PDB file of C-alpha atoms in Angstrom:
ATOM      1  CA  UNK A 121      -1.919 -38.591 -29.357  1.00 55.00           C
ATOM      2  CA  UNK A 122      -2.495 -34.928 -28.513  1.00 52.00           C
ATOM      3  CA  UNK A 123      -4.907 -35.899 -25.709  1.00 53.00           C
ATOM      4  CA  UNK A 124      -2.274 -38.188 -24.179  1.00 52.00           C
ATOM      5  CA  UNK A 125       0.316 -35.410 -24.210  1.00 46.00           C
ATOM      6  CA  UNK A 126      -2.106 -32.999 -22.507  1.00 47.00           C
ATOM      7  CA  UNK A 127      -3.049 -35.604 -19.894  1.00 45.00           C
ATOM      8  CA  UNK A 128       0.620 -36.360 -19.220  1.00 44.00           C
ATOM      9  CA  UNK A 129       1.375 -32.659 -18.820  1.00 45.00           C
ATOM     10  CA  UNK A 130      -1.483 -32.283 -16.338  1.00 44.00           C
ATOM     11  CA  UNK A 131      -0.296 -35.261 -14.293  1.00 45.00           C
ATOM     12  CA  UNK A 132       3.236 -33.892 -14.136  1.00 47.00           C
ATOM     13  CA  UNK A 133       2.005 -30.436 -13.068  1.00 46.00           C
ATOM     14  CA  UNK A 134      -0.506 -31.745 -10.514  1.00 43.00           C
ATOM     15  CA  UNK A 135       2.005 -32.418  -7.698  1.00 45.00           C
ATOM     16  CA  UNK A 136       3.466 -28.938  -8.148  1.00 41.00           C
ATOM     17  CA  UNK A 137       0.103 -27.217  -7.715  1.00 35.00           C
ATOM     18  CA  UNK A 138      -0.779 -29.374  -4.706  1.00 38.00           C
ATOM     19  CA  UNK A 139       2.003 -27.678  -2.732  1.00 41.00           C
ATOM     20  CA  UNK A 140       1.046 -24.023  -2.813  1.00 47.00           C
ATOM     21  CA  UNK A 141       3.916 -21.614  -2.321  1.00 85.00           C
ATOM     22  CA  UNK A 142       4.139 -19.778   0.975  1.00 94.00           C
ATOM     23  CA  UNK A 143       2.528 -16.343   1.089  1.00 96.00           C
ATOM     24  CA  UNK A 144       2.684 -13.324   3.379  1.00 96.00           C
ATOM     25  CA  UNK A 145      -0.239 -14.805   5.346  1.00 96.00           C
ATOM     26  CA  UNK A 146       2.006 -17.753   6.259  1.00 97.00           C
ATOM     27  CA  UNK A 147       4.328 -15.511   8.276  1.00 98.00           C
ATOM     28  CA  UNK A 148       3.747 -13.589  11.493  1.00 97.00           C
ATOM     29  CA  UNK A 149       5.635 -10.841  13.259  1.00 97.00           C
ATOM     30  CA  UNK A 150       5.645 -11.248  17.032  1.00 97.00           C
ATOM     31  CA  UNK A 151       6.781  -8.826  19.707  1.00 97.00           C
ATOM     32  CA  UNK A 152       7.414  -5.846  17.428  1.00 97.00           C
ATOM     33  CA  UNK A 153       8.528  -2.852  19.489  1.00 97.00           C
ATOM     34  CA  UNK A 154      10.089   0.501  18.664  1.00 96.00           C
ATOM     35  CA  UNK A 155      12.401   2.292  21.081  1.00 95.00           C
ATOM     36  CA  UNK A 156      14.328   5.510  20.631  1.00 93.00           C
ATOM     37  CA  UNK A 157      17.835   5.360  22.050  1.00 87.00           C
ATOM     38  CA  UNK A 158      19.388   8.673  23.007  1.00 85.00           C
ATOM     39  CA  UNK A 159      23.113   8.942  22.553  1.00 75.00           C
ATOM     40  CA  UNK A 160      25.789  11.555  22.047  1.00 79.00           C
ATOM     41  CA  UNK A 161      24.477  12.508  18.596  1.00 81.00           C
ATOM     42  CA  UNK A 162      21.247  11.913  16.716  1.00 84.00           C
ATOM     43  CA  UNK A 163      18.770   9.574  18.484  1.00 89.00           C
ATOM     44  CA  UNK A 164      18.775   6.035  17.091  1.00 91.00           C
ATOM     45  CA  UNK A 165      15.954   3.560  16.653  1.00 93.00           C
ATOM     46  CA  UNK A 166      15.613   0.034  17.877  1.00 95.00           C
ATOM     47  CA  UNK A 167      12.856  -1.712  15.852  1.00 97.00           C
ATOM     48  CA  UNK A 168      12.941  -5.267  17.090  1.00 97.00           C
ATOM     49  CA  UNK A 169      10.642  -8.175  16.480  1.00 98.00           C
ATOM     50  CA  UNK A 170      10.479 -11.843  15.664  1.00 98.00           C
ATOM     51  CA  UNK A 171       9.528 -13.184  12.206  1.00 98.00           C
ATOM     52  CA  UNK A 172       7.833 -16.609  12.384  1.00 98.00           C
ATOM     53  CA  UNK A 173       7.385 -19.030   9.467  1.00 98.00           C
ATOM     54  CA  UNK A 174       3.970 -20.681   9.813  1.00 97.00           C
ATOM     55  CA  UNK A 175       4.150 -22.223   6.344  1.00 96.00           C
ATOM     56  CA  UNK A 176       4.704 -25.960   5.830  1.00 95.00           C
ATOM     57  CA  UNK A 177       7.758 -25.252   3.657  1.00 95.00           C
ATOM     58  CA  UNK A 178      11.062 -23.436   4.221  1.00 96.00           C
ATOM     59  CA  UNK A 179      10.837 -19.835   2.960  1.00 96.00           C
ATOM     60  CA  UNK A 180      11.982 -16.309   3.699  1.00 96.00           C
ATOM     61  CA  UNK A 181       9.920 -13.158   4.111  1.00 97.00           C
ATOM     62  CA  UNK A 182      10.549  -9.489   3.565  1.00 97.00           C
ATOM     63  CA  UNK A 183       9.043  -7.091   6.072  1.00 98.00           C
ATOM     64  CA  UNK A 184       8.150  -3.416   5.674  1.00 98.00           C
ATOM     65  CA  UNK A 185       8.110  -0.956   8.546  1.00 98.00           C
ATOM     66  CA  UNK A 186       6.142   2.267   8.090  1.00 98.00           C
ATOM     67  CA  UNK A 187       6.767   5.264  10.336  1.00 97.00           C
ATOM     68  CA  UNK A 188       3.722   7.542  10.514  1.00 97.00           C
ATOM     69  CA  UNK A 189       3.073  11.042  11.765  1.00 97.00           C
ATOM     70  CA  UNK A 190       0.291  11.932  14.215  1.00 96.00           C
ATOM     71  CA  UNK A 191      -2.299  12.076  11.398  1.00 97.00           C
ATOM     72  CA  UNK A 192      -1.371   8.576  10.168  1.00 96.00           C
ATOM     73  CA  UNK A 193       0.530   9.713   7.071  1.00 97.00           C
ATOM     74  CA  UNK A 194       3.546   7.535   6.239  1.00 97.00           C
ATOM     75  CA  UNK A 195       6.666   9.698   6.562  1.00 97.00           C
ATOM     76  CA  UNK A 196       9.251   6.925   6.156  1.00 97.00           C
ATOM     77  CA  UNK A 197       9.083   3.321   4.979  1.00 97.00           C
ATOM     78  CA  UNK A 198      11.856   0.721   4.858  1.00 97.00           C
ATOM     79  CA  UNK A 199      12.001  -2.938   3.898  1.00 97.00           C
ATOM     80  CA  UNK A 200      14.342  -5.738   4.880  1.00 97.00           C
ATOM     81  CA  UNK A 201      14.788  -9.506   4.801  1.00 97.00           C
ATOM     82  CA  UNK A 202      15.312 -10.551   8.456  1.00 97.00           C
ATOM     83  CA  UNK A 203      16.829 -13.903   7.477  1.00 96.00           C
ATOM     84  CA  UNK A 204      18.832 -12.452   4.590  1.00 94.00           C
ATOM     85  CA  UNK A 205      19.072 -14.955   1.742  1.00 92.00           C
ATOM     86  CA  UNK A 206      18.337 -17.929   3.986  1.00 95.00           C
ATOM     87  CA  UNK A 207      15.045 -19.745   4.291  1.00 96.00           C
ATOM     88  CA  UNK A 208      13.367 -20.041   7.676  1.00 97.00           C
ATOM     89  CA  UNK A 209      12.343 -23.614   8.438  1.00 97.00           C
ATOM     90  CA  UNK A 210       8.638 -24.321   9.127  1.00 97.00           C
ATOM     91  CA  UNK A 211       7.710 -23.397  12.696  1.00 97.00           C
ATOM     92  CA  UNK A 212      11.003 -21.576  13.253  1.00 97.00           C
ATOM     93  CA  UNK A 213      11.654 -17.862  13.650  1.00 97.00           C
ATOM     94  CA  UNK A 214      14.340 -15.239  13.318  1.00 98.00           C
ATOM     95  CA  UNK A 215      14.879 -12.094  15.392  1.00 97.00           C
ATOM     96  CA  UNK A 216      15.325  -8.761  13.656  1.00 97.00           C
ATOM     97  CA  UNK A 217      16.123  -5.129  14.362  1.00 97.00           C
ATOM     98  CA  UNK A 218      15.669  -2.802  11.380  1.00 96.00           C
ATOM     99  CA  UNK A 219      16.049   0.415  13.371  1.00 95.00           C
ATOM    100  CA  UNK A 220      19.384   1.184  11.706  1.00 93.00           C
ATOM    101  CA  UNK A 221      17.538   1.758   8.405  1.00 95.00           C
ATOM    102  CA  UNK A 222      15.633   4.760   9.771  1.00 96.00           C
ATOM    103  CA  UNK A 223      16.848   8.278  10.459  1.00 93.00           C
ATOM    104  CA  UNK A 224      15.209   9.902  13.458  1.00 91.00           C
ATOM    105  CA  UNK A 225      12.557  12.520  12.828  1.00 91.00           C
ATOM    106  CA  UNK A 226      10.441  14.092  15.567  1.00 90.00           C
ATOM    107  CA  UNK A 227       7.252  13.793  13.475  1.00 94.00           C
ATOM    108  CA  UNK A 228       7.385   9.952  13.648  1.00 95.00           C
ATOM    109  CA  UNK A 229       4.656   8.993  16.092  1.00 95.00           C
ATOM    110  CA  UNK A 230       3.436   5.501  15.154  1.00 96.00           C
ATOM    111  CA  UNK A 231       4.984   2.439  13.525  1.00 97.00           C
ATOM    112  CA  UNK A 232       3.530  -0.558  11.732  1.00 97.00           C
ATOM    113  CA  UNK A 233       5.158  -3.696  10.384  1.00 97.00           C
ATOM    114  CA  UNK A 234       3.818  -6.010   7.672  1.00 97.00           C
ATOM    115  CA  UNK A 235       5.125  -8.955   5.679  1.00 97.00           C
ATOM    116  CA  UNK A 236       5.515  -7.516   2.173  1.00 96.00           C
ATOM    117  CA  UNK A 237       7.022 -10.384   0.155  1.00 96.00           C
ATOM    118  CA  UNK A 238       7.864 -14.084   0.430  1.00 96.00           C
ATOM    119  CA  UNK A 239      10.530 -16.037  -1.414  1.00 94.00           C
ATOM    120  CA  UNK A 240      12.121 -19.462  -1.245  1.00 93.00           C
ATOM    121  CA  UNK A 241      15.894 -19.181  -1.738  1.00 88.00           C
TER     122      UNK A 241
END
């Protein structure tokens, strides 16, 4: 009887493991560009890009932008969910601009963006 229960549990779990959850590798960031916009006060950032879901399932991704100084040291890092609490359908994308999260500093010389987390809402 115990063997039947174990076999039944494995059969029930099998379809779940066949559909692996989406990971950071299943998302891509296209066209990421940083611009500094001069205004009346402190300069402001525009950090625009396009987050693409390349997974076969709807999911959302969190991105992290690192601002680095000339030596490559991270001087500021911010994260955001470009689609908020909505999933992005497979093959679809969402535009983002996370520049508002950063305060201008003259030592910021280089910027990188990575997918840091994935979640299905």
